[in-house]
Short mmCIF file of C-alpha atoms in Angstrom, two decimals:
data_model
loop_
_atom_site.label_atom_id
_atom_site.label_comp_id
_atom_site.label_asym_id
_atom_site.label_seq_id
_atom_site.Cartn_x
_atom_site.Cartn_y
_atom_site.Cartn_z
CA MET A 1 0.00 0.00 0.00
CA SER A 2 1.23 3.49 -0.80
CA GLY A 3 -0.78 6.20 0.90
CA ASP A 4 -4.27 5.66 -0.46
CA TYR A 5 -2.97 3.45 -3.27
CA VAL A 6 -2.89 -0.32 -3.32
CA ILE A 7 -0.11 -1.95 -5.34
CA ARG A 8 -1.37 -5.14 -6.97
CA GLN A 9 -1.21 -7.31 -10.07
CA VAL A 10 -3.53 -6.60 -12.93
CA ARG A 11 -6.49 -8.88 -13.52
CA VAL A 12 -7.32 -10.45 -16.89
CA ASP A 13 -10.58 -8.52 -17.28
CA GLU A 14 -8.85 -5.16 -16.83
CA TRP A 15 -7.49 -5.02 -20.37
CA PRO A 16 -9.32 -1.76 -21.24
CA VAL A 17 -7.61 0.03 -18.33
CA VAL A 18 -4.24 -1.57 -19.19
CA LYS A 19 -4.67 -0.25 -22.74
CA GLU A 20 -5.65 3.25 -21.57
CA LEU A 21 -2.69 3.48 -19.18
CA ARG A 22 -0.24 2.25 -21.82
CA LEU A 23 -1.55 4.79 -24.33
CA ALA A 24 -1.19 7.52 -21.69
CA ALA A 25 2.41 6.39 -21.14
CA LEU A 26 3.12 6.55 -24.86
CA ARG A 27 1.81 10.15 -24.99
CA ASP A 28 4.26 11.21 -22.27
CA PRO A 29 7.01 13.57 -23.48
CA VAL A 30 9.76 11.05 -22.54
CA ALA A 31 8.03 8.14 -24.29
CA PRO A 32 10.40 8.14 -27.31
CA ILE A 33 13.37 7.39 -25.02
CA ALA A 34 11.49 5.25 -22.50
CA PHE A 35 9.47 2.76 -24.56
CA LEU A 36 10.10 0.47 -27.52
CA GLU A 37 6.80 1.26 -29.24
CA THR A 38 4.97 4.36 -30.33
CA TYR A 39 1.49 5.59 -29.48
CA GLU A 40 0.42 4.94 -33.08
CA GLN A 41 1.66 1.34 -32.98
CA ALA A 42 -0.12 0.63 -29.69
CA GLN A 43 -3.32 2.41 -30.72
CA ALA A 44 -3.53 0.24 -33.85
CA GLN A 45 -3.47 -3.02 -31.87
CA SER A 46 -6.58 -5.21 -31.74
CA GLU A 47 -8.77 -5.93 -28.75
CA LYS A 48 -7.33 -9.48 -28.77
CA PHE A 49 -3.79 -8.06 -28.50
CA TRP A 50 -4.74 -6.06 -25.39
CA LYS A 51 -6.56 -8.99 -23.82
CA ASP A 52 -3.55 -11.25 -24.41
CA ARG A 53 -1.09 -8.65 -23.15
CA THR A 54 -3.11 -8.15 -19.98
CA ALA A 55 -3.48 -11.90 -19.42
CA ARG A 56 0.31 -12.33 -19.65
CA GLY A 57 0.82 -9.81 -16.84
CA ALA A 58 -2.04 -11.06 -14.66
CA GLU A 59 -1.97 -13.35 -11.67
CA GLY A 60 -0.93 -16.91 -12.38
CA GLU A 61 1.69 -16.11 -15.04
CA PRO A 62 5.05 -17.30 -13.64
CA HIS A 63 7.33 -15.32 -15.98
CA ARG A 64 5.64 -11.94 -16.16
CA CYS A 65 3.85 -9.71 -13.72
CA GLN A 66 2.26 -6.31 -14.30
CA PHE A 67 1.70 -4.24 -11.18
CA VAL A 68 -0.56 -1.20 -10.88
CA ALA A 69 -1.05 1.45 -8.24
CA GLU A 70 -4.81 1.63 -7.75
CA GLY A 71 -6.44 4.53 -5.94
CA PRO A 72 -9.42 4.37 -3.59
CA LYS A 73 -11.83 5.20 -6.42
CA GLY A 74 -10.35 2.59 -8.76
CA ASP A 75 -8.14 5.05 -10.65
CA TRP A 76 -4.70 3.82 -11.74
CA ALA A 77 -1.78 6.12 -10.94
CA GLY A 78 0.96 4.02 -12.47
CA THR A 79 2.23 0.66 -13.61
CA MET A 80 5.37 -1.45 -13.78
CA THR A 81 5.99 -4.87 -15.34
CA VAL A 82 8.57 -7.51 -14.49
CA LEU A 83 9.74 -10.09 -17.03
CA VAL A 84 11.64 -13.18 -15.87
CA GLU A 85 14.43 -13.94 -18.33
CA GLU A 86 15.79 -17.48 -18.47
CA PRO A 87 19.42 -18.52 -19.07
CA GLY A 88 20.13 -19.14 -22.75
CA ALA A 89 17.27 -16.95 -23.98
CA GLN A 90 17.93 -13.84 -26.03
CA ASP A 91 17.05 -10.53 -24.40
CA PHE A 92 15.64 -7.55 -26.30
CA THR A 93 19.16 -6.43 -27.27
CA GLY A 94 19.93 -9.81 -28.86
CA GLU A 95 22.33 -10.82 -26.07
CA LEU A 96 22.14 -14.23 -24.43
CA VAL A 97 20.86 -14.21 -20.87
CA GLU A 98 23.47 -15.81 -18.61
CA GLN A 99 21.42 -16.33 -15.45
CA GLN A 100 17.79 -16.31 -14.43
CA GLN A 101 17.01 -12.65 -13.89
CA ALA A 102 14.17 -10.19 -13.62
CA HIS A 103 13.87 -7.31 -16.02
CA VAL A 104 11.76 -4.32 -14.95
CA VAL A 105 10.03 -2.73 -17.96
CA ALA A 106 7.09 -0.53 -18.93
CA VAL A 107 7.46 1.82 -15.99
CA PHE A 108 4.98 4.68 -15.98
CA VAL A 109 3.46 6.95 -13.36
CA ARG A 110 0.91 9.57 -14.34
CA GLU A 111 2.36 13.08 -14.10
CA GLU A 112 0.10 14.15 -11.23
CA HIS A 113 1.42 11.24 -9.10
CA ARG A 114 5.14 11.70 -9.77
CA GLY A 115 7.48 12.66 -6.95
CA GLY A 116 5.34 10.97 -4.31
CA THR A 117 5.07 7.45 -2.98
CA VAL A 118 3.54 5.68 -5.99
CA ALA A 119 6.71 4.97 -8.02
CA PRO A 120 8.80 3.84 -5.01
CA ALA A 121 5.98 1.53 -3.88
CA LEU A 122 5.63 0.03 -7.37
CA LEU A 123 9.38 -0.53 -7.59
CA ARG A 124 9.61 -2.08 -4.10
CA THR A 125 6.80 -4.44 -5.02
CA ALA A 126 8.38 -5.36 -8.36
CA VAL A 127 11.80 -5.99 -6.81
CA GLY A 128 10.25 -7.96 -3.94
CA TRP A 129 8.26 -10.13 -6.35
CA SER A 130 11.41 -10.71 -8.38
CA LEU A 131 13.67 -11.67 -5.50
CA ALA A 132 11.02 -14.04 -4.13
CA ARG A 133 11.31 -16.14 -7.32
CA LYS A 134 13.26 -19.36 -6.71
CA GLY A 135 16.62 -19.29 -8.50
CA LEU A 136 16.44 -15.62 -9.39
CA SER A 137 19.18 -13.45 -7.96
CA ARG A 138 19.42 -10.48 -10.32
CA VAL A 139 17.01 -7.62 -11.04
CA ARG A 140 17.84 -5.24 -13.85
CA LEU A 141 16.36 -2.46 -15.91
CA PHE A 142 17.45 -0.09 -18.63
CA VAL A 143 17.26 3.68 -18.58
CA HIS A 144 18.10 6.02 -21.44
CA GLU A 145 21.24 8.09 -20.88
CA ASP A 146 19.16 11.27 -21.40
CA ASN A 147 16.59 10.30 -18.75
CA SER A 148 18.45 11.63 -15.70
CA ARG A 149 15.31 11.93 -13.58
CA ALA A 150 14.53 8.22 -13.99
CA GLU A 151 18.16 7.26 -13.38
CA ALA A 152 18.24 9.29 -10.16
CA PHE A 153 15.05 7.57 -9.00
CA TYR A 154 16.50 4.11 -9.69
CA ARG A 155 19.80 4.98 -7.98
CA LYS A 156 17.91 6.13 -4.88
CA ALA A 157 16.07 2.78 -4.90
CA GLY A 158 19.31 0.77 -4.92
CA PHE A 159 20.08 0.30 -8.62
CA GLU A 160 23.59 0.85 -9.99
CA ARG A 161 24.85 1.18 -13.55
CA THR A 162 26.43 -2.00 -14.86
CA SER A 163 26.95 -1.21 -18.54
CA LEU A 164 26.05 1.02 -21.44
CA VAL A 165 24.15 -0.65 -24.28
CA GLY A 166 23.76 1.80 -27.13
CA ASP A 167 22.22 4.85 -25.48
CA GLU A 168 20.77 2.90 -22.52
CA TYR A 169 22.33 2.26 -19.14
CA GLU A 170 21.75 -1.20 -17.80
CA MET A 171 21.17 -0.88 -14.06
CA GLU A 172 21.18 -3.70 -11.52
CA TYR A 173 19.58 -3.79 -8.11
CA HIS A 174 22.01 -3.95 -5.20
CA PRO A 175 20.24 -3.82 -1.84
CA ALA A 176 21.83 -1.61 0.78
CA ALA A 177 24.11 -3.59 3.08
#
C-alpha cells in the first residue's frame, strides 16, 4: 500500500484500463526514449492483443507480472511490469541471458502522481516479487542516458549502472548492506 494506493497485479478482465494506461504512457514527453513502441503502434493493436497482453501480466503467469497502483476510487496512478528472463534466452538487445534474472520494464506513473510514494511503492513491489522467485538473484532495468530523472530515482532505490548498451544504461539492483 502506498498512501491511499494499493499496489497489486492486474487482472485479466482489466485489459481496457491496461490499454488506456499504456496509451497515456506513450503520450508522455519522454516516451520516445522510454518505450520500444509508439502511441500509433499501440493504438492500432486489436482488442485481442490487449486482452492477451493483460493476461500475460495477470496473476498466475510465472514469468511476467504487471503491477498497478490503484487509488481508492479505482483510478490507476501508475504501472510497472517484471519479465523473468531465463538462461540461454535472447534478451531484447539480442544478447544471451546468462542467469535467471528479472527485467523491470514498462514503468509509468501519471504526471500528477510523480514525486510521491507511488513509483517507489511500485518498484519495491516489483523488486520484492522478483527476489522471491526461486533461483532468481538479479534484477535489472534499462534507462536512457538522457533520462536523468529516472536514473536518479532508480539509484535512490538501490540500482547501480552495470553497462552502457547503445544509449541505454543497464542498471542492476544492489540492496543496501
